[in-house]
CSV table of C-alpha atoms in Angstrom, one decimal:
chain,number,residue,atom,x,y,z
P,1,UNK,CA,42.6,120.9,-84.8
P,2,UNK,CA,39.9,119.9,-82.2
P,3,UNK,CA,40.3,123.7,-80.8
P,4,UNK,CA,39.2,125.2,-83.8
P,5,UNK,CA,36.6,122.8,-84.5
P,6,UNK,CA,35.3,123.2,-81.2
P,7,UNK,CA,35.7,127.1,-82.3
P,8,UNK,CA,33.8,126.7,-84.5
P,9,UNK,CA,30.7,124.9,-83.1
P,10,UNK,CA,30.8,128.0,-80.3
P,11,UNK,CA,30.8,131.0,-82.8
P,12,UNK,CA,27.9,129.0,-85.0
P,13,UNK,CA,26.0,128.6,-82.2
P,14,UNK,CA,26.6,132.0,-80.9
P,15,UNK,CA,25.6,133.4,-84.7
P,16,UNK,CA,22.7,130.9,-84.6
P,17,UNK,CA,21.3,132.2,-81.3
P,18,UNK,CA,22.1,135.9,-82.1
P,19,UNK,CA,19.8,135.9,-85.4
P,20,UNK,CA,17.3,134.5,-83.2
P,21,UNK,CA,17.0,137.0,-80.5
P,22,UNK,CA,17.1,139.7,-83.7
P,23,UNK,CA,15.0,138.4,-86.4
P,24,UNK,CA,12.5,136.4,-84.3
P,25,UNK,CA,12.4,137.6,-80.7
P,26,UNK,CA,13.1,141.3,-81.9
P,27,UNK,CA,15.3,141.8,-79.6
P,28,UNK,CA,18.7,142.3,-80.8
P,29,UNK,CA,21.6,141.2,-78.2
P,30,UNK,CA,24.7,142.9,-79.5
P,31,UNK,CA,25.6,145.4,-81.6
P,32,UNK,CA,25.8,144.8,-85.8
P,33,UNK,CA,29.8,145.0,-85.5
P,34,UNK,CA,30.2,142.7,-82.9
P,35,UNK,CA,27.7,139.9,-85.1
P,36,UNK,CA,30.0,141.0,-88.3
P,37,UNK,CA,33.2,140.5,-86.3
P,38,UNK,CA,31.8,136.6,-85.0
P,39,UNK,CA,30.7,136.1,-88.4
P,40,UNK,CA,34.2,137.1,-90.3
P,41,UNK,CA,36.0,135.1,-87.3
P,42,UNK,CA,34.1,131.9,-88.3
P,43,UNK,CA,34.1,132.7,-92.2
P,44,UNK,CA,37.8,132.6,-92.1
P,45,UNK,CA,38.6,129.8,-90.2
P,46,UNK,CA,36.0,128.5,-92.3
P,47,UNK,CA,38.0,129.0,-95.5
P,48,UNK,CA,41.0,127.4,-93.9
P,49,UNK,CA,39.4,124.2,-92.6
P,50,UNK,CA,37.2,123.2,-94.9
P,51,UNK,CA,36.3,120.1,-94.6
P,52,UNK,CA,34.4,121.5,-91.4
P,53,UNK,CA,31.9,123.3,-93.1
P,54,UNK,CA,27.9,122.2,-92.8
P,55,UNK,CA,25.2,123.4,-94.7
P,56,UNK,CA,23.4,124.5,-91.9
P,57,UNK,CA,26.6,127.3,-91.0
P,58,UNK,CA,25.2,131.4,-91.2
P,59,UNK,CA,28.2,131.2,-93.7
P,60,UNK,CA,26.3,129.3,-95.9
P,61,UNK,CA,24.2,132.2,-96.8
P,62,UNK,CA,25.8,133.7,-99.7
P,63,UNK,CA,24.6,132.0,-103.0
P,64,UNK,CA,25.9,129.6,-105.2
P,65,UNK,CA,26.6,129.2,-108.6
P,66,UNK,CA,23.5,130.4,-110.7
P,67,UNK,CA,21.2,127.9,-112.3
P,68,UNK,CA,19.6,127.8,-115.9
P,69,UNK,CA,16.2,126.9,-115.0
P,70,UNK,CA,14.2,125.8,-111.6
P,71,UNK,CA,13.2,122.6,-111.6
P,72,UNK,CA,9.1,121.6,-111.0
P,73,UNK,CA,8.4,120.6,-107.3
P,74,UNK,CA,5.0,118.6,-106.9
P,75,UNK,CA,3.5,119.7,-102.9
P,76,UNK,CA,2.5,116.3,-101.5
P,77,UNK,CA,-0.2,118.6,-99.6
P,78,UNK,CA,-1.7,121.9,-102.3
P,79,UNK,CA,-1.4,125.3,-101.2
P,80,UNK,CA,-4.5,126.1,-101.5
P,81,UNK,CA,-5.9,129.8,-102.0
P,82,UNK,CA,-7.7,132.0,-99.7
P,83,UNK,CA,-11.5,132.4,-99.9
P,84,UNK,CA,-12.0,136.2,-100.0
P,85,UNK,CA,-14.2,138.7,-98.1
P,86,UNK,CA,-15.0,142.4,-98.9
P,87,UNK,CA,-17.6,143.5,-96.2
P,88,UNK,CA,-17.9,142.8,-92.7
P,89,UNK,CA,-21.6,140.7,-93.5
P,90,UNK,CA,-19.1,138.5,-95.4
P,91,UNK,CA,-17.3,137.2,-92.4
P,92,UNK,CA,-20.4,136.8,-90.2
P,93,UNK,CA,-21.8,134.9,-92.9
P,94,UNK,CA,-18.7,133.3,-92.7
P,95,UNK,CA,-18.8,132.1,-89.3
P,96,UNK,CA,-21.7,131.3,-89.6
P,97,UNK,CA,-20.9,128.4,-91.9
P,98,UNK,CA,-18.5,127.5,-89.8
P,99,UNK,CA,-20.2,127.0,-86.8
P,100,UNK,CA,-23.2,124.9,-89.4
P,101,UNK,CA,-20.6,123.3,-90.3
P,102,UNK,CA,-19.6,121.5,-87.6
P,103,UNK,CA,-20.8,118.3,-85.8
P,104,UNK,CA,-19.9,118.9,-81.8
P,105,UNK,CA,-21.2,122.1,-80.7
P,106,UNK,CA,-18.5,124.9,-80.5
P,107,UNK,CA,-18.7,124.7,-76.7
P,108,UNK,CA,-17.0,121.1,-77.3
P,109,UNK,CA,-14.7,122.0,-79.6
P,110,UNK,CA,-13.8,125.6,-77.8
P,111,UNK,CA,-14.4,125.6,-74.3
P,112,UNK,CA,-17.0,127.0,-72.5
P,113,UNK,CA,-19.5,129.1,-74.6
P,114,UNK,CA,-20.6,128.6,-78.2
P,115,UNK,CA,-18.2,131.2,-79.8
P,116,UNK,CA,-15.9,129.9,-82.5
P,117,UNK,CA,-12.2,130.8,-81.7
P,118,UNK,CA,-10.5,132.2,-84.7
P,119,UNK,CA,-7.0,132.8,-85.4
P,120,UNK,CA,-6.4,136.6,-86.5
P,121,UNK,CA,-3.3,138.1,-88.7
P,122,UNK,CA,-1.8,140.4,-91.6
P,123,UNK,CA,-2.0,138.7,-94.7
P,124,UNK,CA,2.0,140.1,-95.9
P,125,UNK,CA,1.7,140.9,-99.5
P,126,UNK,CA,5.0,138.8,-100.9
P,127,UNK,CA,5.1,135.3,-102.5
P,128,UNK,CA,4.0,132.3,-100.4
P,129,UNK,CA,6.4,129.3,-100.1
P,130,UNK,CA,7.5,125.9,-98.5
P,131,UNK,CA,10.2,125.1,-96.2
P,132,UNK,CA,10.8,121.1,-95.8
P,133,UNK,CA,12.9,120.3,-93.2
P,134,UNK,CA,14.3,117.0,-92.1
P,135,UNK,CA,15.8,115.4,-89.1
P,136,UNK,CA,15.3,119.9,-88.3
P,137,UNK,CA,17.5,120.4,-91.1
P,138,UNK,CA,16.3,122.8,-94.3
P,139,UNK,CA,16.3,120.9,-97.3
P,140,UNK,CA,14.1,121.9,-99.4
P,141,UNK,CA,12.2,125.4,-100.7
P,142,UNK,CA,9.5,126.0,-102.7
P,143,UNK,CA,7.0,128.5,-104.8
P,144,UNK,CA,3.4,128.0,-104.2
P,145,UNK,CA,2.8,128.1,-108.4
P,146,UNK,CA,-0.5,126.9,-109.4
P,147,UNK,CA,-1.0,125.1,-105.8
P,148,UNK,CA,-0.5,121.9,-107.1
P,149,UNK,CA,3.0,122.0,-108.4
P,150,UNK,CA,5.7,124.7,-107.5
P,151,UNK,CA,9.5,125.6,-108.1
P,152,UNK,CA,12.4,124.4,-106.6
P,153,UNK,CA,14.2,127.1,-105.0
P,154,UNK,CA,16.3,125.8,-102.3
P,155,UNK,CA,19.5,127.6,-103.4
P,156,UNK,CA,17.5,131.3,-102.8
P,157,UNK,CA,15.3,130.2,-99.8
P,158,UNK,CA,18.5,129.9,-97.8
P,159,UNK,CA,20.1,132.8,-98.4
P,160,UNK,CA,17.2,134.4,-96.5
P,161,UNK,CA,18.4,135.9,-93.2
P,162,UNK,CA,15.5,134.7,-90.9
P,163,UNK,CA,14.5,131.1,-92.2
P,164,UNK,CA,16.5,129.0,-89.7
P,165,UNK,CA,18.7,126.2,-91.7
P,166,UNK,CA,18.7,124.2,-88.9
P,167,UNK,CA,15.7,124.4,-86.3
P,168,UNK,CA,16.4,125.4,-83.0
P,169,UNK,CA,16.3,123.2,-79.6
P,170,UNK,CA,14.3,119.4,-80.0
P,171,UNK,CA,11.4,117.8,-80.1
P,172,UNK,CA,10.3,118.5,-83.9
P,173,UNK,CA,9.1,115.8,-86.7
P,174,UNK,CA,11.0,113.9,-88.9
P,175,UNK,CA,9.1,115.8,-91.3
P,176,UNK,CA,8.2,118.9,-91.2
P,177,UNK,CA,6.9,120.9,-93.6
P,178,UNK,CA,6.7,124.6,-92.7
P,179,UNK,CA,4.3,127.4,-94.5
P,180,UNK,CA,5.0,131.2,-95.4
P,181,UNK,CA,5.4,134.2,-97.0
P,182,UNK,CA,8.8,135.6,-98.1
P,183,UNK,CA,7.8,139.1,-98.2
P,184,UNK,CA,10.0,142.8,-98.5
P,185,UNK,CA,9.8,145.7,-95.8
P,186,UNK,CA,8.5,149.0,-96.8
P,187,UNK,CA,12.0,150.1,-95.8
P,188,UNK,CA,13.9,147.1,-97.3
P,189,UNK,CA,11.7,148.3,-100.7
P,190,UNK,CA,13.1,151.6,-100.5
P,191,UNK,CA,16.7,150.7,-100.2
P,192,UNK,CA,16.8,148.3,-102.8
P,193,UNK,CA,15.5,151.0,-105.3
P,194,UNK,CA,18.0,153.4,-104.2
P,195,UNK,CA,20.6,151.0,-105.1
P,196,UNK,CA,19.5,150.4,-108.1
P,197,UNK,CA,18.7,154.2,-109.2
P,198,UNK,CA,22.3,154.3,-108.9
P,199,UNK,CA,23.9,151.6,-110.3
P,200,UNK,CA,21.7,152.0,-113.4
P,201,UNK,CA,19.4,149.0,-112.7
P,202,UNK,CA,16.0,148.4,-113.0
P,203,UNK,CA,13.7,149.4,-110.2
P,204,UNK,CA,10.2,147.9,-108.6
P,205,UNK,CA,7.2,149.2,-108.8
P,206,UNK,CA,6.2,147.7,-105.0
P,207,UNK,CA,7.4,145.7,-102.3
P,208,UNK,CA,5.6,142.3,-103.7
P,209,UNK,CA,7.5,142.8,-107.2
P,210,UNK,CA,10.8,143.2,-105.6
P,211,UNK,CA,10.4,140.1,-103.3
P,212,UNK,CA,8.8,138.1,-106.0
P,213,UNK,CA,11.7,139.0,-108.4
P,214,UNK,CA,14.4,138.4,-106.0
P,215,UNK,CA,13.2,135.2,-104.6
P,216,UNK,CA,13.0,133.8,-108.2
P,217,UNK,CA,16.9,134.6,-109.3
P,218,UNK,CA,18.3,131.9,-111.2
P,219,UNK,CA,21.0,133.8,-109.8
P,220,UNK,CA,21.1,133.5,-106.0
P,221,UNK,CA,23.8,136.1,-105.1
P,222,UNK,CA,21.9,138.5,-106.4
P,223,UNK,CA,19.3,136.9,-104.0
P,224,UNK,CA,21.1,136.7,-101.2
P,225,UNK,CA,22.0,140.7,-101.7
P,226,UNK,CA,17.9,141.3,-101.4
P,227,UNK,CA,16.4,142.9,-98.1
P,228,UNK,CA,13.8,139.7,-97.7
P,229,UNK,CA,12.3,138.2,-95.0
P,230,UNK,CA,10.2,135.3,-94.8
P,231,UNK,CA,6.9,134.9,-91.6
P,232,UNK,CA,5.5,132.0,-91.1
P,233,UNK,CA,2.0,130.9,-91.2
P,234,UNK,CA,1.4,127.5,-91.1
P,235,UNK,CA,2.3,124.0,-91.8
P,236,UNK,CA,2.0,121.2,-94.3
P,237,UNK,CA,2.8,118.0,-94.7
P,238,UNK,CA,4.5,116.4,-91.3
P,239,UNK,CA,5.2,113.5,-89.9
P,240,UNK,CA,3.7,114.0,-86.6
P,241,UNK,CA,1.8,116.8,-84.1
P,242,UNK,CA,3.0,119.2,-82.8
P,243,UNK,CA,-0.2,121.2,-81.4
P,244,UNK,CA,-3.6,121.3,-81.0
P,245,UNK,CA,-4.6,124.6,-82.3
P,246,UNK,CA,-3.2,127.5,-85.2
P,247,UNK,CA,-1.3,129.3,-82.6
P,248,UNK,CA,-0.1,126.2,-80.5
P,249,UNK,CA,1.2,125.7,-84.0
P,250,UNK,CA,2.8,129.1,-85.0
P,251,UNK,CA,4.1,129.3,-80.9
P,252,UNK,CA,5.9,126.1,-81.1
P,253,UNK,CA,7.3,126.9,-84.6
P,254,UNK,CA,8.3,130.3,-83.3
P,255,UNK,CA,10.0,128.0,-80.2
P,256,UNK,CA,12.1,126.1,-82.9
P,257,UNK,CA,13.4,129.3,-84.3
P,258,UNK,CA,10.6,130.4,-87.3
P,259,UNK,CA,9.3,133.9,-87.2
P,260,UNK,CA,5.8,134.5,-86.9
P,261,UNK,CA,4.0,137.6,-87.2
P,262,UNK,CA,3.8,140.0,-84.0
P,263,UNK,CA,0.6,141.0,-84.7
P,264,UNK,CA,-1.1,137.1,-84.0
P,265,UNK,CA,-3.8,137.2,-82.1
P,266,UNK,CA,-7.2,134.6,-80.9
P,267,UNK,CA,-10.9,136.4,-81.3
P,268,UNK,CA,-13.4,134.5,-79.2
P,269,UNK,CA,-16.0,135.2,-81.6
P,270,UNK,CA,-16.4,136.7,-84.7
P,271,UNK,CA,-17.1,139.7,-83.1
P,272,UNK,CA,-13.6,139.8,-81.7
P,273,UNK,CA,-12.3,139.6,-85.6
P,274,UNK,CA,-14.5,142.5,-87.0
P,275,UNK,CA,-12.8,144.5,-84.3
P,276,UNK,CA,-9.5,143.1,-85.0
P,277,UNK,CA,-10.1,144.0,-88.8
P,278,UNK,CA,-10.8,147.4,-88.3
P,279,UNK,CA,-7.6,147.5,-85.9
P,280,UNK,CA,-5.6,146.5,-88.6
P,281,UNK,CA,-6.7,148.7,-91.0
P,282,UNK,CA,-6.6,152.1,-89.0
P,283,UNK,CA,-2.7,151.5,-88.3
P,284,UNK,CA,-1.9,149.6,-91.9
P,285,UNK,CA,0.4,152.3,-93.2
P,286,UNK,CA,1.8,152.6,-89.9
P,287,UNK,CA,3.1,148.7,-90.8
P,288,UNK,CA,6.9,148.1,-91.3
P,289,UNK,CA,5.3,146.2,-94.3
P,290,UNK,CA,2.7,146.0,-96.7
P,291,UNK,CA,-0.5,143.5,-96.3
P,292,UNK,CA,-3.2,142.3,-98.6
P,293,UNK,CA,-5.6,141.5,-95.8
P,294,UNK,CA,-6.3,140.0,-92.7
P,295,UNK,CA,-6.2,136.0,-92.3
P,296,UNK,CA,-8.4,134.3,-90.3
P,297,UNK,CA,-8.6,131.0,-89.4
P,298,UNK,CA,-10.7,128.6,-87.3
P,299,UNK,CA,-8.2,127.7,-84.3
P,300,UNK,CA,-8.8,124.4,-83.5
P,301,UNK,CA,-7.3,121.7,-85.7
P,302,UNK,CA,-9.8,119.4,-85.0
P,303,UNK,CA,-12.6,121.3,-86.4
P,304,UNK,CA,-10.6,122.5,-89.3
P,305,UNK,CA,-10.2,118.9,-90.3
P,306,UNK,CA,-13.8,118.7,-89.7
P,307,UNK,CA,-14.7,121.7,-92.2
P,308,UNK,CA,-12.6,120.2,-94.4
P,309,UNK,CA,-11.9,121.6,-97.7
P,310,UNK,CA,-13.3,122.9,-101.1
P,311,UNK,CA,-11.2,125.3,-103.5
P,312,UNK,CA,-10.4,126.8,-100.4
P,313,UNK,CA,-9.9,126.0,-97.3
P,314,UNK,CA,-13.3,125.9,-95.8
P,315,UNK,CA,-12.1,127.0,-91.7
P,316,UNK,CA,-9.8,130.3,-93.2
P,317,UNK,CA,-10.9,133.4,-94.4
P,318,UNK,CA,-8.7,136.2,-96.4
P,319,UNK,CA,-10.5,140.0,-95.8
P,320,UNK,CA,-9.0,143.0,-97.0
P,321,UNK,CA,-8.8,146.6,-95.1
């Protein structure tokens, strides 16, 4: 029995590492056929030893019994919407308000010079979700809803392949709420609609509708068969701070197994934000996923807290290319 338990632990660790390299680092380490062989070996061993099955095993992404309805979840920290900009002048005005809103000179918060530093990343066109981890284990997933109250979709988020059921490494806070977007790539969307046509099922108008409809299925087995992906963009409640900049937060989350945008960039001043905006606009059609704009955030978290919130975060702006 000890040998079986050891082998199960080895397989889980190996599969988790391959998932991380494939989904987070974009560096596949083994062929798909070899991954499938390891997965089926683990599945068979767990079937023979059900008492050794744990909630964070890679085999536990297949879905469970259908629900009659989703329960409501109240967000400890509201999931606020973004302010919008439609012209470059809006971004310049945002930068002016940020600079004037800081009590300390920008140079004191952002190093030499007076330019505010911003994180830049595409705004994925999907469904915003909250993932709650306790002691490194995923315990709840929820939709944004109205920003204050969402729906508990825990059984469904567990089926999304690149959402870690257990965080990698160590050093994470006891309570860690990760926020991000569940989306469907353009290729995944095309495959899904093609398979729906084959079985005479409903097709979807666009990847966002497909992602939202898939994630809100009462039958998680359906969700498990949909090509959903997750990309994190920030934090909600935490029991301890993990970095002093937004990009530092995302880099730390990536070490713990969270997928982050490969287009994430630090801009030194509003001019570099505008350069980023133009670049993403030019490459938009070549991206593997649909976007709904670009998001700029004041990178320094102390500055974010100083700027505070109104109807939306005053340190964050969404721009539509």
